[in-house]
Every structure is written in C-alpha cells, then in structure tokens.
Amino acid sequence: MDTRDEGQETGAPPAGLPSGHGAAGAAAARQPGRALTLAGQPLTGRATAGLALLAAALLAAGAVRFGWSALLPAYCYLALVSIPLAVIDARSGRLPDRLTLPSYPIALALLGGAALAVPQGGEHYLGALLGLAACVLFYGVLWLISPASIGLGDVKLAGVLGLCLGWFGARATLAGLLGGFVLAAVAGVILIAARRATRKTHIPFGPFMLAATLAVLLTPALSG
C-alpha cells in the first residue's frame, strides 16, 4: 500500500508508458513552493513567452471550436490549468493537489451553468458525471494493479478530464482515455529513436492525458 503524501505521484514506467512520480517528485513534495519552477529550475523568459503563446493558441482554438457559447468558460478553464499541470509534471513528476482538487468544483460549476443554457443540458451533465466516474475507476484500477506505472495524481487528474470528456458522450471519453496512452507510446518511441531515452527511462504521463483530452475537445468529429 502506498504511504506517500496524497499530493505526490506514484510510479514511473518506461518511456512510452505512463508515469506518476520520481525522485524529483519526492523533492518537490518536500518543497511545494518550488514546484512551479520545475523542481528548482525557474522558467526562463523564453519559456514563459512560449507558455503564454501556447495559452493564447489554446484559447483561440476554443473560441473557434465552441464560439461564444456556454461551454467556452469550462473549456478555457481546462486549457489554462492544463499548462501549469503539464509543466510541473514534466519537470517534477507531480500533479499537485492544489491544482487538481479545486478543478473538480470549478469544472462542476462551469458545466452546471452550461447545462442550464444548452438544449438537453441535463443529459450532458449526467454524461459528464458518468465520465468522471468512468475515468477515475479506470485509472484507479490501473493504480491498484500497478502503482509503479500509474500515480495517484494521475487518478485525481483523470476525474477532472472525465468530466469534460463525458459531457460529449462515451465516444469522446474513450478517445480521451486511449489518446493519452497513444501519445505517450509515440513520444517514447521518438525519444528512444533519438537516443534521448531507453526502454527503462521514466516519463510523466500527465502531459499526455491533458494533450489527448484537449485534442478530443477541439475535434468536432470526436466531441460533436
């Protein structure tokens, strides 16, 4: 049974497979105030500008995809919180509770507001709740089976992503779930081919979960 702090990830699989933690994650857990600097490495001006451009691109893509609809605030929140989550996980191997846990009530409230403004909003909201349950159950089972491969932080993040995916139905939820693993596998192959990693290299999984979810939400064929 895992006895680590609840905010710390657990597990770190080979390249191309999901990861939840590492030595850097443990160090960051002891120094929570430094997590946003990527385990003691502050963001450079160029990196900050790049992240700002990424945020602007994601918001613009959301405005094109959803227009000025009631769903746009929920998408914008997810897009904006995804950036620090992905960066922190990539550098420290952690998905901090201070970002994932508050995202539950925020996403529930934003989607609840959307449910009041769109046709069949109640059905969509129920789908979001089912998506939350399905994703937490899926990742929770993986964590119980192999805590060295899936971190508890991944399980917590999965529920938030499941809320947003579930709004659009089972197809979007399944695509988001599988997409994270596909992206992680592709990244692992590329890193190995470039000799930047080996089969035993550990990579975080959170960025791939987030990227897959945003890709599904922005693809009408999957979330239409």
PDB file of C-alpha atoms in Angstrom:
ATOM      1  CA  MET A   1       0.000   0.000   0.000  1.00  0.00           C
ATOM      2  CA  ASP A   2       1.303   3.435  -0.911  1.00  0.00           C
ATOM      3  CA  THR A   3       2.091   5.635   2.092  1.00  0.00           C
ATOM      4  CA  ARG A   4       3.277   8.747   0.255  1.00  0.00           C
ATOM      5  CA  ASP A   5       1.771  12.202   0.619  1.00  0.00           C
ATOM      6  CA  GLU A   6      -1.535  12.432  -1.234  1.00  0.00           C
ATOM      7  CA  GLY A   7      -0.231  15.246  -3.408  1.00  0.00           C
ATOM      8  CA  GLN A   8       2.700  13.201  -4.649  1.00  0.00           C
ATOM      9  CA  GLU A   9       2.549  10.984  -7.713  1.00  0.00           C
ATOM     10  CA  THR A  10       3.403   7.298  -7.512  1.00  0.00           C
ATOM     11  CA  GLY A  11       5.015   5.136 -10.139  1.00  0.00           C
ATOM     12  CA  ALA A  12       7.292   5.784 -13.128  1.00  0.00           C
ATOM     13  CA  PRO A  13       7.108   3.456 -16.133  1.00  0.00           C
ATOM     14  CA  PRO A  14       9.475   3.022 -19.067  1.00  0.00           C
ATOM     15  CA  ALA A  15       9.484   5.553 -21.896  1.00  0.00           C
ATOM     16  CA  GLY A  16       6.266   5.496 -23.815  1.00  0.00           C
ATOM     17  CA  LEU A  17       4.320   4.255 -20.800  1.00  0.00           C
ATOM     18  CA  PRO A  18       2.594   6.344 -18.110  1.00  0.00           C
ATOM     19  CA  SER A  19       4.434   7.710 -15.119  1.00  0.00           C
ATOM     20  CA  GLY A  20       3.327   9.206 -11.826  1.00  0.00           C
ATOM     21  CA  HIS A  21       6.432  10.105  -9.864  1.00  0.00           C
ATOM     22  CA  GLY A  22      10.143  10.006  -9.468  1.00  0.00           C
ATOM     23  CA  ALA A  23      12.898  11.278  -7.206  1.00  0.00           C
ATOM     24  CA  ALA A  24      12.220  14.780  -8.460  1.00  0.00           C
ATOM     25  CA  GLY A  25       8.605  14.424  -7.392  1.00  0.00           C
ATOM     26  CA  ALA A  26       9.662  13.493  -3.865  1.00  0.00           C
ATOM     27  CA  ALA A  27      11.972  16.505  -3.715  1.00  0.00           C
ATOM     28  CA  ALA A  28       9.223  18.786  -4.976  1.00  0.00           C
ATOM     29  CA  ALA A  29       6.831  17.366  -2.366  1.00  0.00           C
ATOM     30  CA  ARG A  30       9.260  18.450   0.319  1.00  0.00           C
ATOM     31  CA  GLN A  31       9.497  21.904  -1.285  1.00  0.00           C
ATOM     32  CA  PRO A  32       5.970  22.641  -2.555  1.00  0.00           C
ATOM     33  CA  GLY A  33       6.681  26.312  -3.062  1.00  0.00           C
ATOM     34  CA  ARG A  34       9.221  25.467  -5.764  1.00  0.00           C
ATOM     35  CA  ALA A  35       7.012  23.192  -7.838  1.00  0.00           C
ATOM     36  CA  LEU A  36       6.152  25.899 -10.340  1.00  0.00           C
ATOM     37  CA  THR A  37       9.853  26.412 -11.009  1.00  0.00           C
ATOM     38  CA  LEU A  38      10.146  22.804 -12.136  1.00  0.00           C
ATOM     39  CA  ALA A  39      11.954  21.254  -9.196  1.00  0.00           C
ATOM     40  CA  GLY A  40      14.145  24.266  -8.553  1.00  0.00           C
ATOM     41  CA  GLN A  41      14.655  25.257 -12.207  1.00  0.00           C
ATOM     42  CA  PRO A  42      12.978  28.644 -12.778  1.00  0.00           C
ATOM     43  CA  LEU A  43      11.263  29.311 -16.082  1.00  0.00           C
ATOM     44  CA  THR A  44      13.341  31.434 -18.448  1.00  0.00           C
ATOM     45  CA  GLY A  45      11.904  34.442 -20.223  1.00  0.00           C
ATOM     46  CA  ARG A  46      11.758  32.438 -23.442  1.00  0.00           C
ATOM     47  CA  ALA A  47       9.917  29.590 -21.747  1.00  0.00           C
ATOM     48  CA  THR A  48       7.459  31.999 -20.153  1.00  0.00           C
ATOM     49  CA  ALA A  49       6.777  33.629 -23.515  1.00  0.00           C
ATOM     50  CA  GLY A  50       6.309  30.220 -25.098  1.00  0.00           C
ATOM     51  CA  LEU A  51       3.784  29.177 -22.482  1.00  0.00           C
ATOM     52  CA  ALA A  52       1.919  32.460 -22.903  1.00  0.00           C
ATOM     53  CA  LEU A  53       1.723  31.849 -26.649  1.00  0.00           C
ATOM     54  CA  LEU A  54       0.510  28.304 -26.024  1.00  0.00           C
ATOM     55  CA  ALA A  55      -2.218  29.602 -23.710  1.00  0.00           C
ATOM     56  CA  ALA A  56      -3.298  32.158 -26.307  1.00  0.00           C
ATOM     57  CA  ALA A  57      -3.374  29.480 -29.015  1.00  0.00           C
ATOM     58  CA  LEU A  58      -5.478  27.132 -26.899  1.00  0.00           C
ATOM     59  CA  LEU A  59      -7.929  29.879 -26.010  1.00  0.00           C
ATOM     60  CA  ALA A  60      -8.210  30.963 -29.637  1.00  0.00           C
ATOM     61  CA  ALA A  61      -8.778  27.372 -30.729  1.00  0.00           C
ATOM     62  CA  GLY A  62     -11.501  27.042 -28.107  1.00  0.00           C
ATOM     63  CA  ALA A  63     -13.211  30.213 -29.286  1.00  0.00           C
ATOM     64  CA  VAL A  64     -13.216  28.860 -32.844  1.00  0.00           C
ATOM     65  CA  ARG A  65     -14.461  25.429 -31.736  1.00  0.00           C
ATOM     66  CA  PHE A  66     -17.174  26.484 -29.285  1.00  0.00           C
ATOM     67  CA  GLY A  67     -17.861  30.084 -30.256  1.00  0.00           C
ATOM     68  CA  TRP A  68     -19.256  32.350 -27.549  1.00  0.00           C
ATOM     69  CA  SER A  69     -21.268  29.505 -26.086  1.00  0.00           C
ATOM     70  CA  ALA A  70     -21.939  28.453 -22.510  1.00  0.00           C
ATOM     71  CA  LEU A  71     -19.306  25.710 -22.912  1.00  0.00           C
ATOM     72  CA  LEU A  72     -16.468  28.120 -23.614  1.00  0.00           C
ATOM     73  CA  PRO A  73     -15.734  29.046 -19.950  1.00  0.00           C
ATOM     74  CA  ALA A  74     -15.341  25.371 -18.982  1.00  0.00           C
ATOM     75  CA  TYR A  75     -13.012  24.737 -21.906  1.00  0.00           C
ATOM     76  CA  CYS A  76     -10.976  27.872 -21.184  1.00  0.00           C
ATOM     77  CA  TYR A  77     -10.502  26.872 -17.556  1.00  0.00           C
ATOM     78  CA  LEU A  78      -9.324  23.401 -18.529  1.00  0.00           C
ATOM     79  CA  ALA A  79      -6.967  24.796 -21.179  1.00  0.00           C
ATOM     80  CA  LEU A  80      -5.409  27.280 -18.767  1.00  0.00           C
ATOM     81  CA  VAL A  81      -4.987  24.885 -15.838  1.00  0.00           C
ATOM     82  CA  SER A  82      -3.563  22.237 -18.179  1.00  0.00           C
ATOM     83  CA  ILE A  83      -0.468  24.319 -18.868  1.00  0.00           C
ATOM     84  CA  PRO A  84       0.931  24.534 -15.310  1.00  0.00           C
ATOM     85  CA  LEU A  85      -0.134  20.950 -14.641  1.00  0.00           C
ATOM     86  CA  ALA A  86       1.734  19.679 -17.690  1.00  0.00           C
ATOM     87  CA  VAL A  87       4.829  21.775 -16.975  1.00  0.00           C
ATOM     88  CA  ILE A  88       5.012  20.786 -13.304  1.00  0.00           C
ATOM     89  CA  ASP A  89       4.525  17.109 -14.103  1.00  0.00           C
ATOM     90  CA  ALA A  90       7.098  17.211 -16.906  1.00  0.00           C
ATOM     91  CA  ARG A  91       9.766  18.704 -14.656  1.00  0.00           C
ATOM     92  CA  SER A  92       8.999  17.318 -11.220  1.00  0.00           C
ATOM     93  CA  GLY A  93       6.924  14.198 -11.872  1.00  0.00           C
ATOM     94  CA  ARG A  94       3.994  15.553  -9.832  1.00  0.00           C
ATOM     95  CA  LEU A  95       0.425  16.671 -10.382  1.00  0.00           C
ATOM     96  CA  PRO A  96      -0.142  18.865  -7.308  1.00  0.00           C
ATOM     97  CA  ASP A  97      -3.387  18.649  -5.372  1.00  0.00           C
ATOM     98  CA  ARG A  98      -3.592  22.437  -5.203  1.00  0.00           C
ATOM     99  CA  LEU A  99      -4.364  22.426  -8.927  1.00  0.00           C
ATOM    100  CA  THR A 100      -6.238  19.162  -9.461  1.00  0.00           C
ATOM    101  CA  LEU A 101      -8.596  19.119  -6.475  1.00  0.00           C
ATOM    102  CA  PRO A 102     -10.041  22.646  -6.854  1.00  0.00           C
ATOM    103  CA  SER A 103     -10.640  21.834 -10.509  1.00  0.00           C
ATOM    104  CA  TYR A 104     -13.455  19.468  -9.523  1.00  0.00           C
ATOM    105  CA  PRO A 105     -15.841  22.055  -8.049  1.00  0.00           C
ATOM    106  CA  ILE A 106     -14.831  24.631 -10.666  1.00  0.00           C
ATOM    107  CA  ALA A 107     -15.498  22.262 -13.578  1.00  0.00           C
ATOM    108  CA  LEU A 108     -18.729  21.039 -11.997  1.00  0.00           C
ATOM    109  CA  ALA A 109     -19.933  24.621 -11.569  1.00  0.00           C
ATOM    110  CA  LEU A 110     -18.964  25.737 -15.072  1.00  0.00           C
ATOM    111  CA  LEU A 111     -20.538  22.695 -16.695  1.00  0.00           C
ATOM    112  CA  GLY A 112     -23.571  23.104 -14.462  1.00  0.00           C
ATOM    113  CA  GLY A 113     -24.006  26.621 -15.785  1.00  0.00           C
ATOM    114  CA  ALA A 114     -23.654  25.325 -19.335  1.00  0.00           C
ATOM    115  CA  ALA A 115     -26.270  22.650 -18.639  1.00  0.00           C
ATOM    116  CA  LEU A 116     -28.787  25.394 -17.859  1.00  0.00           C
ATOM    117  CA  ALA A 117     -28.100  27.174 -21.129  1.00  0.00           C
ATOM    118  CA  VAL A 118     -27.912  24.450 -23.779  1.00  0.00           C
ATOM    119  CA  PRO A 119     -30.530  22.021 -25.135  1.00  0.00           C
ATOM    120  CA  GLN A 120     -30.580  18.698 -23.283  1.00  0.00           C
ATOM    121  CA  GLY A 121     -28.151  20.175 -20.796  1.00  0.00           C
ATOM    122  CA  GLY A 122     -29.254  17.775 -18.076  1.00  0.00           C
ATOM    123  CA  GLU A 123     -28.332  14.771 -20.204  1.00  0.00           C
ATOM    124  CA  HIS A 124     -24.950  16.274 -20.996  1.00  0.00           C
ATOM    125  CA  TYR A 125     -24.319  16.981 -17.315  1.00  0.00           C
ATOM    126  CA  LEU A 126     -25.217  13.420 -16.408  1.00  0.00           C
ATOM    127  CA  GLY A 127     -22.802  12.265 -19.085  1.00  0.00           C
ATOM    128  CA  ALA A 128     -20.114  14.440 -17.502  1.00  0.00           C
ATOM    129  CA  LEU A 129     -20.679  12.799 -14.116  1.00  0.00           C
ATOM    130  CA  LEU A 130     -20.547   9.367 -15.710  1.00  0.00           C
ATOM    131  CA  GLY A 131     -17.335  10.353 -17.478  1.00  0.00           C
ATOM    132  CA  LEU A 132     -15.835  11.419 -14.160  1.00  0.00           C
ATOM    133  CA  ALA A 133     -16.739   8.091 -12.572  1.00  0.00           C
ATOM    134  CA  ALA A 134     -15.538   6.045 -15.550  1.00  0.00           C
ATOM    135  CA  CYS A 135     -12.154   7.751 -15.786  1.00  0.00           C
ATOM    136  CA  VAL A 136     -11.481   7.614 -12.047  1.00  0.00           C
ATOM    137  CA  LEU A 137     -12.470   3.952 -11.983  1.00  0.00           C
ATOM    138  CA  PHE A 138     -10.282   3.126 -14.988  1.00  0.00           C
ATOM    139  CA  TYR A 139      -7.184   4.860 -13.670  1.00  0.00           C
ATOM    140  CA  GLY A 140      -7.921   3.756 -10.117  1.00  0.00           C
ATOM    141  CA  VAL A 141      -7.910   0.111 -11.166  1.00  0.00           C
ATOM    142  CA  LEU A 142      -4.639   0.631 -13.056  1.00  0.00           C
ATOM    143  CA  TRP A 143      -3.152   2.273  -9.978  1.00  0.00           C
ATOM    144  CA  LEU A 144      -4.221  -0.612  -7.743  1.00  0.00           C
ATOM    145  CA  ILE A 145      -2.851  -3.174 -10.197  1.00  0.00           C
ATOM    146  CA  SER A 146       0.432  -1.378 -10.838  1.00  0.00           C
ATOM    147  CA  PRO A 147       1.178   1.617  -8.612  1.00  0.00           C
ATOM    148  CA  ALA A 148       4.634   1.687 -10.182  1.00  0.00           C
ATOM    149  CA  SER A 149       3.047   2.591 -13.529  1.00  0.00           C
ATOM    150  CA  ILE A 150       0.170   4.922 -12.633  1.00  0.00           C
ATOM    151  CA  GLY A 151       0.421   7.614  -9.994  1.00  0.00           C
ATOM    152  CA  LEU A 152      -2.299   8.691  -7.603  1.00  0.00           C
ATOM    153  CA  GLY A 153      -2.000  12.153  -9.120  1.00  0.00           C
ATOM    154  CA  ASP A 154      -2.952  10.657 -12.481  1.00  0.00           C
ATOM    155  CA  VAL A 155      -6.067   9.175 -10.895  1.00  0.00           C
ATOM    156  CA  LYS A 156      -7.076  12.545  -9.462  1.00  0.00           C
ATOM    157  CA  LEU A 157      -6.479  14.296 -12.769  1.00  0.00           C
ATOM    158  CA  ALA A 158      -8.464  11.647 -14.643  1.00  0.00           C
ATOM    159  CA  GLY A 159     -11.688  12.633 -12.898  1.00  0.00           C
ATOM    160  CA  VAL A 160     -11.434  16.256 -13.994  1.00  0.00           C
ATOM    161  CA  LEU A 161     -10.697  15.221 -17.574  1.00  0.00           C
ATOM    162  CA  GLY A 162     -13.522  12.697 -17.449  1.00  0.00           C
ATOM    163  CA  LEU A 163     -15.971  15.453 -16.521  1.00  0.00           C
ATOM    164  CA  CYS A 164     -15.115  17.445 -19.624  1.00  0.00           C
ATOM    165  CA  LEU A 165     -14.956  14.429 -21.923  1.00  0.00           C
ATOM    166  CA  GLY A 166     -18.108  12.849 -20.547  1.00  0.00           C
ATOM    167  CA  TRP A 167     -20.145  15.930 -21.418  1.00  0.00           C
ATOM    168  CA  PHE A 168     -19.693  14.919 -25.056  1.00  0.00           C
ATOM    169  CA  GLY A 169     -20.525  11.246 -24.550  1.00  0.00           C
ATOM    170  CA  ALA A 170     -18.920   7.833 -24.431  1.00  0.00           C
ATOM    171  CA  ARG A 171     -17.023   8.191 -27.720  1.00  0.00           C
ATOM    172  CA  ALA A 172     -15.215  11.319 -26.555  1.00  0.00           C
ATOM    173  CA  THR A 173     -14.455   9.731 -23.182  1.00  0.00           C
ATOM    174  CA  LEU A 174     -12.996   6.611 -24.770  1.00  0.00           C
ATOM    175  CA  ALA A 175     -10.972   8.656 -27.259  1.00  0.00           C
ATOM    176  CA  GLY A 176      -9.541  10.777 -24.453  1.00  0.00           C
ATOM    177  CA  LEU A 177      -8.648   7.733 -22.363  1.00  0.00           C
ATOM    178  CA  LEU A 178      -6.933   5.879 -25.179  1.00  0.00           C
ATOM    179  CA  GLY A 179      -5.382   9.008 -26.664  1.00  0.00           C
ATOM    180  CA  GLY A 180      -3.163   9.580 -23.640  1.00  0.00           C
ATOM    181  CA  PHE A 181      -1.624   6.139 -23.951  1.00  0.00           C
ATOM    182  CA  VAL A 182      -1.156   6.506 -27.707  1.00  0.00           C
ATOM    183  CA  LEU A 183       0.604   9.859 -27.324  1.00  0.00           C
ATOM    184  CA  ALA A 184       2.826   8.512 -24.542  1.00  0.00           C
ATOM    185  CA  ALA A 185       3.787   5.495 -26.637  1.00  0.00           C
ATOM    186  CA  VAL A 186       4.608   7.652 -29.676  1.00  0.00           C
ATOM    187  CA  ALA A 187       6.700  10.003 -27.547  1.00  0.00           C
ATOM    188  CA  GLY A 188       8.558   7.059 -26.059  1.00  0.00           C
ATOM    189  CA  VAL A 189       9.380   5.631 -29.486  1.00  0.00           C
ATOM    190  CA  ILE A 190      10.614   9.015 -30.709  1.00  0.00           C
ATOM    191  CA  LEU A 191      12.811   9.519 -27.649  1.00  0.00           C
ATOM    192  CA  ILE A 192      14.296   6.044 -27.984  1.00  0.00           C
ATOM    193  CA  ALA A 193      14.914   6.516 -31.716  1.00  0.00           C
ATOM    194  CA  ALA A 194      16.624   9.842 -30.978  1.00  0.00           C
ATOM    195  CA  ARG A 195      18.689   8.139 -28.268  1.00  0.00           C
ATOM    196  CA  ARG A 196      17.302  10.526 -25.705  1.00  0.00           C
ATOM    197  CA  ALA A 197      15.811   7.667 -23.708  1.00  0.00           C
ATOM    198  CA  THR A 198      15.861   3.907 -23.257  1.00  0.00           C
ATOM    199  CA  ARG A 199      13.153   1.376 -22.510  1.00  0.00           C
ATOM    200  CA  LYS A 200      13.877   1.946 -18.818  1.00  0.00           C
ATOM    201  CA  THR A 201      13.608   5.740 -18.997  1.00  0.00           C
ATOM    202  CA  HIS A 202      10.734   7.097 -16.938  1.00  0.00           C
ATOM    203  CA  ILE A 203       8.450   9.816 -18.270  1.00  0.00           C
ATOM    204  CA  PRO A 204       5.447  11.574 -16.681  1.00  0.00           C
ATOM    205  CA  PHE A 205       2.008  10.704 -18.008  1.00  0.00           C
ATOM    206  CA  GLY A 206       0.020  13.800 -17.050  1.00  0.00           C
ATOM    207  CA  PRO A 207       1.019  15.896 -20.088  1.00  0.00           C
ATOM    208  CA  PHE A 208      -0.206  13.153 -22.425  1.00  0.00           C
ATOM    209  CA  MET A 209      -3.520  12.846 -20.594  1.00  0.00           C
ATOM    210  CA  LEU A 210      -4.038  16.587 -20.859  1.00  0.00           C
ATOM    211  CA  ALA A 211      -2.967  16.820 -24.508  1.00  0.00           C
ATOM    212  CA  ALA A 212      -5.247  13.967 -25.534  1.00  0.00           C
ATOM    213  CA  THR A 213      -8.234  15.499 -23.742  1.00  0.00           C
ATOM    214  CA  LEU A 214      -7.746  18.934 -25.281  1.00  0.00           C
ATOM    215  CA  ALA A 215      -7.279  17.362 -28.727  1.00  0.00           C
ATOM    216  CA  VAL A 216     -10.560  15.448 -28.374  1.00  0.00           C
ATOM    217  CA  LEU A 217     -12.450  18.515 -27.179  1.00  0.00           C
ATOM    218  CA  LEU A 218     -11.167  20.552 -30.120  1.00  0.00           C
ATOM    219  CA  THR A 219     -12.041  17.857 -32.681  1.00  0.00           C
ATOM    220  CA  PRO A 220     -15.707  18.060 -33.733  1.00  0.00           C
ATOM    221  CA  ALA A 221     -15.649  14.511 -35.108  1.00  0.00           C
ATOM    222  CA  LEU A 222     -14.887  13.220 -31.619  1.00  0.00           C
ATOM    223  CA  SER A 223     -16.778  15.707 -29.460  1.00  0.00           C
ATOM    224  CA  GLY A 224     -19.511  16.878 -31.790  1.00  0.00           C
TER     225      GLY A 224
END
